[in-house]
């Protein structure tokens, strides 16, 4: 590959870094791990040979790459896990930003993923299905069950309809 165009690098970082960080956080629940995933995906995008038919195609590639990196990280974490007594002492996690975010992050991954891509990133059910490798019916079910779980978790709070 030739020399990297700094304007293109800047465009990609500005366009996708927030998306990758938010998506990674929904998987890994760690801002630091999300930053690592962001760097990895952007480097793949900048140094890869991929060509995209449209901005939507490019965005879908970024999301798929981020999801795959997160899944790889989760698998790697399981392989390198230690017994609790052998684990090093780590600082407390960052304080949550909101009760709603806490509730979304407490959902099982399949619900969290569907809710994030559908509500936060604005993808249709069919697009979420294509991005996650699930059927449209499965995504619809995950959204419905996720909403019900959120409603139960947030019941009695002044958040309106979730």
Short mmCIF file of N, CA and C in Angstrom, two decimals:
data_model
loop_
_atom_site.label_atom_id
_atom_site.label_comp_id
_atom_site.label_asym_id
_atom_site.label_seq_id
_atom_site.Cartn_x
_atom_site.Cartn_y
_atom_site.Cartn_z
N UNK A 1 0.84 -1.19 0.00
CA UNK A 1 0.00 0.00 0.00
C UNK A 1 0.88 1.24 0.00
N UNK A 2 0.39 2.29 -0.62
CA UNK A 2 1.14 3.54 -0.69
C UNK A 2 0.98 4.35 0.57
N UNK A 3 1.37 5.62 0.46
CA UNK A 3 1.30 6.52 1.61
C UNK A 3 -0.15 6.84 1.95
N UNK A 4 -0.44 6.91 3.24
CA UNK A 4 -1.79 7.16 3.71
C UNK A 4 -2.14 8.64 3.53
N UNK A 5 -3.33 8.92 3.01
CA UNK A 5 -3.81 10.28 2.83
C UNK A 5 -4.30 10.81 4.19
N UNK A 6 -3.65 11.85 4.72
CA UNK A 6 -4.05 12.35 6.05
C UNK A 6 -5.49 12.86 6.09
N UNK A 7 -5.97 13.42 4.98
CA UNK A 7 -7.37 13.91 4.97
C UNK A 7 -8.35 12.75 5.07
N UNK A 8 -8.03 11.64 4.38
CA UNK A 8 -8.89 10.46 4.44
C UNK A 8 -8.85 9.86 5.84
N UNK A 9 -7.68 9.82 6.44
CA UNK A 9 -7.56 9.30 7.81
C UNK A 9 -8.40 10.15 8.76
N UNK A 10 -8.31 11.45 8.62
CA UNK A 10 -9.08 12.35 9.48
C UNK A 10 -10.58 12.16 9.28
N UNK A 11 -11.01 12.00 8.02
CA UNK A 11 -12.43 11.78 7.72
C UNK A 11 -12.93 10.50 8.38
N UNK A 12 -12.16 9.43 8.26
CA UNK A 12 -12.57 8.15 8.83
C UNK A 12 -12.65 8.21 10.36
N UNK A 13 -11.66 8.85 10.97
CA UNK A 13 -11.67 8.98 12.44
C UNK A 13 -12.88 9.80 12.88
N UNK A 14 -13.12 10.94 12.22
CA UNK A 14 -14.25 11.79 12.59
C UNK A 14 -15.59 11.09 12.35
N UNK A 15 -15.67 10.33 11.27
CA UNK A 15 -16.92 9.68 10.91
C UNK A 15 -17.24 8.48 11.79
N UNK A 16 -16.21 7.68 12.13
CA UNK A 16 -16.49 6.39 12.74
C UNK A 16 -16.01 6.18 14.16
N UNK A 17 -15.16 7.02 14.70
CA UNK A 17 -14.62 6.73 16.03
C UNK A 17 -15.72 6.68 17.09
N UNK A 18 -16.65 7.61 17.07
CA UNK A 18 -17.73 7.59 18.06
C UNK A 18 -18.59 6.34 17.95
N UNK A 19 -18.93 5.98 16.73
CA UNK A 19 -19.73 4.79 16.48
C UNK A 19 -19.02 3.54 17.01
N UNK A 20 -17.75 3.39 16.68
CA UNK A 20 -17.00 2.21 17.10
C UNK A 20 -16.87 2.18 18.63
N UNK A 21 -16.60 3.32 19.24
CA UNK A 21 -16.47 3.37 20.70
C UNK A 21 -17.77 2.98 21.38
N UNK A 22 -18.89 3.53 20.91
CA UNK A 22 -20.18 3.21 21.54
C UNK A 22 -20.54 1.74 21.35
N UNK A 23 -20.35 1.24 20.14
CA UNK A 23 -20.67 -0.16 19.87
C UNK A 23 -19.78 -1.08 20.69
N UNK A 24 -18.49 -0.79 20.76
CA UNK A 24 -17.56 -1.60 21.54
C UNK A 24 -17.94 -1.59 23.02
N UNK A 25 -18.36 -0.43 23.51
CA UNK A 25 -18.75 -0.34 24.92
C UNK A 25 -19.96 -1.22 25.21
N UNK A 26 -20.89 -1.34 24.25
CA UNK A 26 -22.06 -2.19 24.49
C UNK A 26 -21.66 -3.65 24.59
N UNK A 27 -20.58 -4.03 23.94
CA UNK A 27 -20.10 -5.42 24.01
C UNK A 27 -19.21 -5.65 25.22
N UNK A 28 -18.24 -4.77 25.41
CA UNK A 28 -17.16 -5.03 26.36
C UNK A 28 -17.34 -4.35 27.71
N UNK A 29 -18.22 -3.35 27.76
CA UNK A 29 -18.49 -2.60 28.99
C UNK A 29 -17.21 -1.98 29.56
N UNK A 30 -16.32 -1.58 28.67
CA UNK A 30 -15.05 -0.98 29.09
C UNK A 30 -14.66 0.08 28.07
N UNK A 31 -14.50 1.31 28.54
CA UNK A 31 -14.09 2.40 27.64
C UNK A 31 -12.69 2.14 27.10
N UNK A 32 -11.80 1.62 27.93
CA UNK A 32 -10.42 1.37 27.48
C UNK A 32 -10.37 0.29 26.41
N UNK A 33 -11.11 -0.79 26.61
CA UNK A 33 -11.15 -1.84 25.58
C UNK A 33 -11.80 -1.30 24.31
N UNK A 34 -12.79 -0.44 24.47
CA UNK A 34 -13.44 0.17 23.32
C UNK A 34 -12.47 1.02 22.51
N UNK A 35 -11.59 1.72 23.21
CA UNK A 35 -10.58 2.53 22.51
C UNK A 35 -9.62 1.63 21.73
N UNK A 36 -9.25 0.49 22.31
CA UNK A 36 -8.38 -0.46 21.60
C UNK A 36 -9.07 -0.99 20.35
N UNK A 37 -10.35 -1.34 20.48
CA UNK A 37 -11.11 -1.85 19.33
C UNK A 37 -11.21 -0.76 18.27
N UNK A 38 -11.46 0.47 18.69
CA UNK A 38 -11.56 1.59 17.76
C UNK A 38 -10.28 1.73 16.96
N UNK A 39 -9.17 1.70 17.64
CA UNK A 39 -7.87 1.83 16.98
C UNK A 39 -7.66 0.68 15.99
N UNK A 40 -7.98 -0.52 16.40
CA UNK A 40 -7.81 -1.70 15.54
C UNK A 40 -8.66 -1.59 14.27
N UNK A 41 -9.92 -1.25 14.44
CA UNK A 41 -10.83 -1.17 13.28
C UNK A 41 -10.40 -0.04 12.34
N UNK A 42 -10.06 1.11 12.89
CA UNK A 42 -9.64 2.23 12.03
C UNK A 42 -8.35 1.89 11.28
N UNK A 43 -7.43 1.22 11.94
CA UNK A 43 -6.19 0.81 11.25
C UNK A 43 -6.49 -0.18 10.13
N UNK A 44 -7.39 -1.13 10.38
CA UNK A 44 -7.78 -2.08 9.32
C UNK A 44 -8.39 -1.33 8.15
N UNK A 45 -9.23 -0.35 8.47
CA UNK A 45 -9.90 0.43 7.43
C UNK A 45 -8.89 1.26 6.64
N UNK A 46 -7.95 1.87 7.34
CA UNK A 46 -6.96 2.73 6.69
C UNK A 46 -5.92 1.96 5.89
N UNK A 47 -5.58 0.77 6.34
CA UNK A 47 -4.50 0.03 5.68
C UNK A 47 -5.00 -1.10 4.80
N UNK A 48 -6.30 -1.36 4.83
CA UNK A 48 -6.85 -2.48 4.07
C UNK A 48 -7.07 -2.13 2.61
N UNK A 49 -7.42 -3.15 1.87
CA UNK A 49 -7.66 -3.00 0.43
C UNK A 49 -9.15 -2.95 0.10
N UNK A 50 -10.00 -2.80 1.10
CA UNK A 50 -11.44 -2.80 0.85
C UNK A 50 -11.84 -1.62 -0.01
N UNK A 51 -12.77 -1.87 -0.91
CA UNK A 51 -13.40 -0.79 -1.68
C UNK A 51 -14.89 -0.86 -1.38
N UNK A 52 -15.51 0.27 -1.28
CA UNK A 52 -16.90 0.33 -0.87
C UNK A 52 -17.73 0.96 -1.97
N UNK A 53 -18.94 0.40 -2.15
CA UNK A 53 -19.85 0.88 -3.18
C UNK A 53 -20.54 2.18 -2.79
N UNK A 54 -20.65 2.41 -1.48
CA UNK A 54 -21.40 3.56 -0.99
C UNK A 54 -20.99 3.85 0.45
N UNK A 55 -21.37 5.02 0.97
CA UNK A 55 -21.11 5.30 2.39
C UNK A 55 -21.80 4.27 3.31
N UNK A 56 -22.98 3.78 2.90
CA UNK A 56 -23.69 2.78 3.71
C UNK A 56 -22.89 1.48 3.76
N UNK A 57 -22.30 1.10 2.64
CA UNK A 57 -21.49 -0.12 2.57
C UNK A 57 -20.26 0.03 3.47
N UNK A 58 -19.62 1.21 3.43
CA UNK A 58 -18.46 1.47 4.27
C UNK A 58 -18.85 1.39 5.75
N UNK A 59 -19.97 2.01 6.12
CA UNK A 59 -20.45 2.03 7.50
C UNK A 59 -20.77 0.62 7.98
N UNK A 60 -21.42 -0.17 7.12
CA UNK A 60 -21.75 -1.56 7.47
C UNK A 60 -20.46 -2.36 7.70
N UNK A 61 -19.44 -2.13 6.88
CA UNK A 61 -18.16 -2.83 7.05
C UNK A 61 -17.55 -2.47 8.40
N UNK A 62 -17.58 -1.19 8.74
CA UNK A 62 -17.02 -0.73 10.01
C UNK A 62 -17.74 -1.40 11.19
N UNK A 63 -19.06 -1.44 11.13
CA UNK A 63 -19.82 -2.06 12.22
C UNK A 63 -19.51 -3.55 12.32
N UNK A 64 -19.48 -4.23 11.19
CA UNK A 64 -19.18 -5.66 11.19
C UNK A 64 -17.77 -5.92 11.73
N UNK A 65 -16.81 -5.10 11.32
CA UNK A 65 -15.43 -5.25 11.80
C UNK A 65 -15.36 -5.01 13.31
N UNK A 66 -16.06 -3.99 13.79
CA UNK A 66 -16.06 -3.69 15.23
C UNK A 66 -16.69 -4.83 16.02
N UNK A 67 -17.82 -5.35 15.54
CA UNK A 67 -18.49 -6.47 16.21
C UNK A 67 -17.55 -7.68 16.26
N UNK A 68 -16.90 -7.98 15.13
CA UNK A 68 -15.99 -9.13 15.10
C UNK A 68 -14.81 -8.94 16.04
N UNK A 69 -14.25 -7.74 16.09
CA UNK A 69 -13.14 -7.47 17.02
C UNK A 69 -13.59 -7.62 18.47
N UNK A 70 -14.79 -7.15 18.78
CA UNK A 70 -15.31 -7.30 20.14
C UNK A 70 -15.49 -8.77 20.50
N UNK A 71 -16.04 -9.54 19.57
CA UNK A 71 -16.22 -10.97 19.84
C UNK A 71 -14.87 -11.65 20.01
N UNK A 72 -13.89 -11.28 19.21
CA UNK A 72 -12.53 -11.82 19.37
C UNK A 72 -11.97 -11.48 20.74
N UNK A 73 -12.18 -10.25 21.17
CA UNK A 73 -11.69 -9.81 22.48
C UNK A 73 -12.37 -10.59 23.60
N UNK A 74 -13.67 -10.83 23.47
CA UNK A 74 -14.38 -11.60 24.49
C UNK A 74 -13.86 -13.03 24.55
N UNK A 75 -13.59 -13.64 23.38
CA UNK A 75 -13.03 -15.00 23.36
C UNK A 75 -11.63 -15.01 23.97
N UNK A 76 -10.83 -14.02 23.64
CA UNK A 76 -9.46 -13.95 24.17
C UNK A 76 -9.50 -13.76 25.69
N UNK A 77 -10.44 -12.96 26.17
CA UNK A 77 -10.56 -12.73 27.61
C UNK A 77 -10.87 -14.03 28.32
N UNK A 78 -11.75 -14.83 27.75
CA UNK A 78 -12.10 -16.11 28.40
C UNK A 78 -10.88 -17.03 28.48
N UNK A 79 -10.03 -17.00 27.45
CA UNK A 79 -8.85 -17.86 27.43
C UNK A 79 -7.81 -17.42 28.45
N UNK A 80 -7.73 -16.11 28.70
CA UNK A 80 -6.68 -15.64 29.60
C UNK A 80 -7.19 -15.32 31.00
N UNK A 81 -8.42 -15.73 31.31
CA UNK A 81 -9.00 -15.48 32.63
C UNK A 81 -8.24 -16.26 33.70
N UNK A 82 -8.10 -15.62 34.87
CA UNK A 82 -7.39 -16.22 36.01
C UNK A 82 -8.39 -16.48 37.13
N UNK A 83 -8.05 -17.37 38.03
CA UNK A 83 -8.87 -17.49 39.24
C UNK A 83 -8.86 -16.14 39.98
N UNK A 84 -9.95 -15.82 40.63
CA UNK A 84 -10.11 -14.52 41.27
C UNK A 84 -8.95 -14.18 42.21
N UNK A 85 -8.50 -15.15 42.98
CA UNK A 85 -7.42 -14.86 43.93
C UNK A 85 -6.09 -14.53 43.25
N UNK A 86 -5.94 -14.88 41.98
CA UNK A 86 -4.71 -14.57 41.25
C UNK A 86 -4.81 -13.28 40.44
N UNK A 87 -5.99 -12.72 40.36
CA UNK A 87 -6.19 -11.52 39.55
C UNK A 87 -5.55 -10.30 40.21
N UNK A 88 -4.91 -9.44 39.41
CA UNK A 88 -4.33 -8.22 39.99
C UNK A 88 -5.44 -7.27 40.42
N UNK A 89 -5.12 -6.42 41.36
CA UNK A 89 -6.09 -5.44 41.82
C UNK A 89 -6.24 -4.36 40.75
N UNK A 90 -7.47 -4.05 40.41
CA UNK A 90 -7.74 -3.05 39.38
C UNK A 90 -8.60 -1.94 39.97
N UNK A 91 -8.49 -0.74 39.41
CA UNK A 91 -9.31 0.35 39.93
C UNK A 91 -10.79 0.11 39.64
N UNK A 92 -11.63 0.77 40.40
CA UNK A 92 -13.08 0.64 40.21
C UNK A 92 -13.46 1.13 38.82
N UNK A 93 -14.50 0.54 38.24
CA UNK A 93 -14.94 0.98 36.91
C UNK A 93 -15.47 2.40 36.96
N UNK A 94 -15.55 3.00 35.78
CA UNK A 94 -16.06 4.37 35.67
C UNK A 94 -17.49 4.41 36.18
N UNK A 95 -17.90 5.52 36.80
CA UNK A 95 -19.29 5.60 37.25
C UNK A 95 -20.23 5.61 36.05
N UNK A 96 -21.41 5.00 36.19
CA UNK A 96 -22.35 4.98 35.07
C UNK A 96 -22.84 6.37 34.74
N UNK A 97 -23.17 6.56 33.47
CA UNK A 97 -23.64 7.87 33.00
C UNK A 97 -25.11 8.08 33.29
N UNK A 98 -25.90 7.01 33.32
CA UNK A 98 -27.32 7.16 33.61
C UNK A 98 -27.91 5.81 33.99
N UNK A 99 -29.07 5.86 34.62
CA UNK A 99 -29.76 4.63 34.98
C UNK A 99 -30.25 3.90 33.74
N UNK A 100 -30.65 4.65 32.72
CA UNK A 100 -31.12 4.02 31.48
C UNK A 100 -29.96 3.27 30.82
N UNK A 101 -28.80 3.90 30.75
CA UNK A 101 -27.64 3.23 30.17
C UNK A 101 -27.28 2.00 31.00
N UNK A 102 -27.34 2.13 32.31
CA UNK A 102 -27.08 0.98 33.18
C UNK A 102 -28.03 -0.16 32.84
N UNK A 103 -29.29 0.17 32.65
CA UNK A 103 -30.29 -0.85 32.35
C UNK A 103 -30.00 -1.50 31.00
N UNK A 104 -29.68 -0.71 29.99
CA UNK A 104 -29.36 -1.26 28.68
C UNK A 104 -28.13 -2.14 28.77
N UNK A 105 -27.10 -1.69 29.49
CA UNK A 105 -25.86 -2.46 29.61
C UNK A 105 -26.05 -3.73 30.42
N UNK A 106 -27.09 -3.79 31.25
CA UNK A 106 -27.35 -4.99 32.04
C UNK A 106 -28.08 -6.07 31.24
N UNK A 107 -28.59 -5.71 30.08
CA UNK A 107 -29.29 -6.69 29.24
C UNK A 107 -28.31 -7.74 28.70
N UNK A 108 -28.80 -8.93 28.41
CA UNK A 108 -27.96 -9.91 27.73
C UNK A 108 -27.48 -9.34 26.39
N UNK A 109 -26.32 -9.78 25.94
CA UNK A 109 -25.67 -9.20 24.77
C UNK A 109 -26.57 -9.15 23.55
N UNK A 110 -27.34 -10.21 23.26
CA UNK A 110 -28.15 -10.21 22.04
C UNK A 110 -29.21 -9.11 22.09
N UNK A 111 -29.77 -8.81 23.25
CA UNK A 111 -30.75 -7.73 23.37
C UNK A 111 -30.05 -6.37 23.30
N UNK A 112 -28.94 -6.26 24.01
CA UNK A 112 -28.16 -5.02 24.04
C UNK A 112 -27.73 -4.64 22.63
N UNK A 113 -27.23 -5.60 21.87
CA UNK A 113 -26.75 -5.37 20.51
C UNK A 113 -27.90 -4.90 19.61
N UNK A 114 -29.03 -5.61 19.66
CA UNK A 114 -30.17 -5.24 18.82
C UNK A 114 -30.68 -3.84 19.18
N UNK A 115 -30.83 -3.56 20.46
CA UNK A 115 -31.34 -2.25 20.89
C UNK A 115 -30.38 -1.14 20.49
N UNK A 116 -29.09 -1.36 20.67
CA UNK A 116 -28.12 -0.33 20.30
C UNK A 116 -28.18 -0.03 18.80
N UNK A 117 -28.08 -1.05 17.96
CA UNK A 117 -28.04 -0.82 16.52
C UNK A 117 -29.35 -0.24 16.00
N UNK A 118 -30.47 -0.68 16.57
CA UNK A 118 -31.77 -0.22 16.11
C UNK A 118 -32.07 1.21 16.58
N UNK A 119 -31.94 1.44 17.89
CA UNK A 119 -32.33 2.73 18.45
C UNK A 119 -31.24 3.79 18.40
N UNK A 120 -30.00 3.42 18.67
CA UNK A 120 -28.94 4.41 18.73
C UNK A 120 -28.32 4.70 17.37
N UNK A 121 -28.21 3.67 16.53
CA UNK A 121 -27.59 3.87 15.21
C UNK A 121 -28.61 3.98 14.09
N UNK A 122 -29.88 3.71 14.39
CA UNK A 122 -30.95 3.93 13.41
C UNK A 122 -31.06 2.90 12.30
N UNK A 123 -30.54 1.71 12.50
CA UNK A 123 -30.66 0.67 11.48
C UNK A 123 -32.03 0.02 11.54
N UNK A 124 -32.52 -0.44 10.38
CA UNK A 124 -33.78 -1.17 10.33
C UNK A 124 -33.55 -2.58 10.87
N UNK A 125 -34.64 -3.29 11.09
CA UNK A 125 -34.53 -4.67 11.59
C UNK A 125 -33.76 -5.53 10.60
N UNK A 126 -34.06 -5.38 9.30
CA UNK A 126 -33.34 -6.18 8.30
C UNK A 126 -31.85 -5.84 8.27
N UNK A 127 -31.51 -4.56 8.44
CA UNK A 127 -30.10 -4.16 8.47
C UNK A 127 -29.39 -4.71 9.71
N UNK A 128 -30.07 -4.66 10.85
CA UNK A 128 -29.49 -5.22 12.07
C UNK A 128 -29.27 -6.72 11.88
N UNK A 129 -30.23 -7.39 11.26
CA UNK A 129 -30.10 -8.83 11.00
C UNK A 129 -28.88 -9.12 10.14
N UNK A 130 -28.70 -8.33 9.09
CA UNK A 130 -27.55 -8.54 8.20
C UNK A 130 -26.24 -8.26 8.93
N UNK A 131 -26.21 -7.23 9.75
CA UNK A 131 -24.98 -6.87 10.47
C UNK A 131 -24.60 -7.88 11.54
N UNK A 132 -25.60 -8.52 12.13
CA UNK A 132 -25.32 -9.43 13.24
C UNK A 132 -25.36 -10.90 12.84
N UNK A 133 -25.74 -11.18 11.61
CA UNK A 133 -25.81 -12.56 11.16
C UNK A 133 -27.01 -13.32 11.74
N UNK A 134 -28.03 -12.58 12.11
CA UNK A 134 -29.25 -13.21 12.65
C UNK A 134 -30.39 -12.98 11.66
N UNK A 135 -31.48 -13.69 11.84
CA UNK A 135 -32.66 -13.49 11.00
C UNK A 135 -33.41 -12.24 11.47
N UNK A 136 -34.23 -11.70 10.58
CA UNK A 136 -35.06 -10.55 10.94
C UNK A 136 -36.00 -10.90 12.08
N UNK A 137 -36.53 -12.12 12.05
CA UNK A 137 -37.43 -12.55 13.12
C UNK A 137 -36.70 -12.59 14.47
N UNK A 138 -35.46 -13.06 14.46
CA UNK A 138 -34.68 -13.10 15.71
C UNK A 138 -34.42 -11.70 16.23
N UNK A 139 -34.06 -10.78 15.33
CA UNK A 139 -33.81 -9.39 15.74
C UNK A 139 -35.09 -8.78 16.31
N UNK A 140 -36.23 -9.00 15.64
CA UNK A 140 -37.51 -8.48 16.15
C UNK A 140 -37.79 -9.03 17.55
N UNK A 141 -37.56 -10.32 17.72
CA UNK A 141 -37.79 -10.93 19.03
C UNK A 141 -36.84 -10.35 20.07
N UNK A 142 -35.58 -10.15 19.71
CA UNK A 142 -34.61 -9.57 20.66
C UNK A 142 -35.01 -8.15 21.04
N UNK A 143 -35.48 -7.37 20.07
CA UNK A 143 -35.93 -6.01 20.37
C UNK A 143 -37.13 -6.04 21.31
N UNK A 144 -38.10 -6.89 21.01
CA UNK A 144 -39.30 -6.98 21.83
C UNK A 144 -38.96 -7.42 23.26
N UNK A 145 -38.18 -8.47 23.36
CA UNK A 145 -37.81 -8.97 24.70
C UNK A 145 -36.92 -7.98 25.44
N UNK A 146 -36.02 -7.34 24.70
CA UNK A 146 -35.16 -6.34 25.32
C UNK A 146 -35.95 -5.16 25.87
N UNK A 147 -36.94 -4.69 25.08
CA UNK A 147 -37.80 -3.59 25.54
C UNK A 147 -38.58 -3.99 26.79
N UNK A 148 -39.10 -5.23 26.80
CA UNK A 148 -39.86 -5.70 27.97
C UNK A 148 -38.96 -5.75 29.20
N UNK A 149 -37.73 -6.25 29.02
CA UNK A 149 -36.80 -6.31 30.14
C UNK A 149 -36.46 -4.90 30.64
N UNK A 150 -36.24 -3.98 29.69
CA UNK A 150 -35.94 -2.60 30.09
C UNK A 150 -37.12 -1.98 30.84
N UNK A 151 -38.33 -2.21 30.33
CA UNK A 151 -39.51 -1.65 30.99
C UNK A 151 -39.61 -2.16 32.42
N UNK A 152 -39.39 -3.46 32.60
CA UNK A 152 -39.43 -4.05 33.94
C UNK A 152 -38.34 -3.44 34.83
N UNK A 153 -37.14 -3.31 34.27
CA UNK A 153 -36.02 -2.77 35.05
C UNK A 153 -36.24 -1.31 35.44
N UNK A 154 -36.87 -0.55 34.55
CA UNK A 154 -37.03 0.89 34.77
C UNK A 154 -38.41 1.26 35.33
N UNK A 155 -39.24 0.26 35.55
CA UNK A 155 -40.60 0.52 36.02
C UNK A 155 -40.58 1.36 37.29
N UNK A 156 -41.47 2.31 37.33
CA UNK A 156 -41.54 3.17 38.49
C UNK A 156 -40.65 4.39 38.37
N UNK A 157 -39.80 4.43 37.37
CA UNK A 157 -38.93 5.59 37.15
C UNK A 157 -39.61 6.50 36.13
N UNK A 158 -39.21 7.74 36.08
CA UNK A 158 -39.82 8.71 35.16
C UNK A 158 -39.09 8.77 33.83
N UNK A 159 -39.04 7.66 33.11
CA UNK A 159 -38.36 7.64 31.83
C UNK A 159 -39.35 7.59 30.68
N UNK A 160 -40.63 7.55 30.94
CA UNK A 160 -41.60 7.40 29.86
C UNK A 160 -41.58 5.97 29.35
N UNK A 161 -42.09 5.80 28.16
CA UNK A 161 -42.14 4.45 27.57
C UNK A 161 -40.79 4.10 26.99
N UNK A 162 -40.31 2.94 27.32
CA UNK A 162 -39.01 2.47 26.79
C UNK A 162 -39.27 1.47 25.70
#
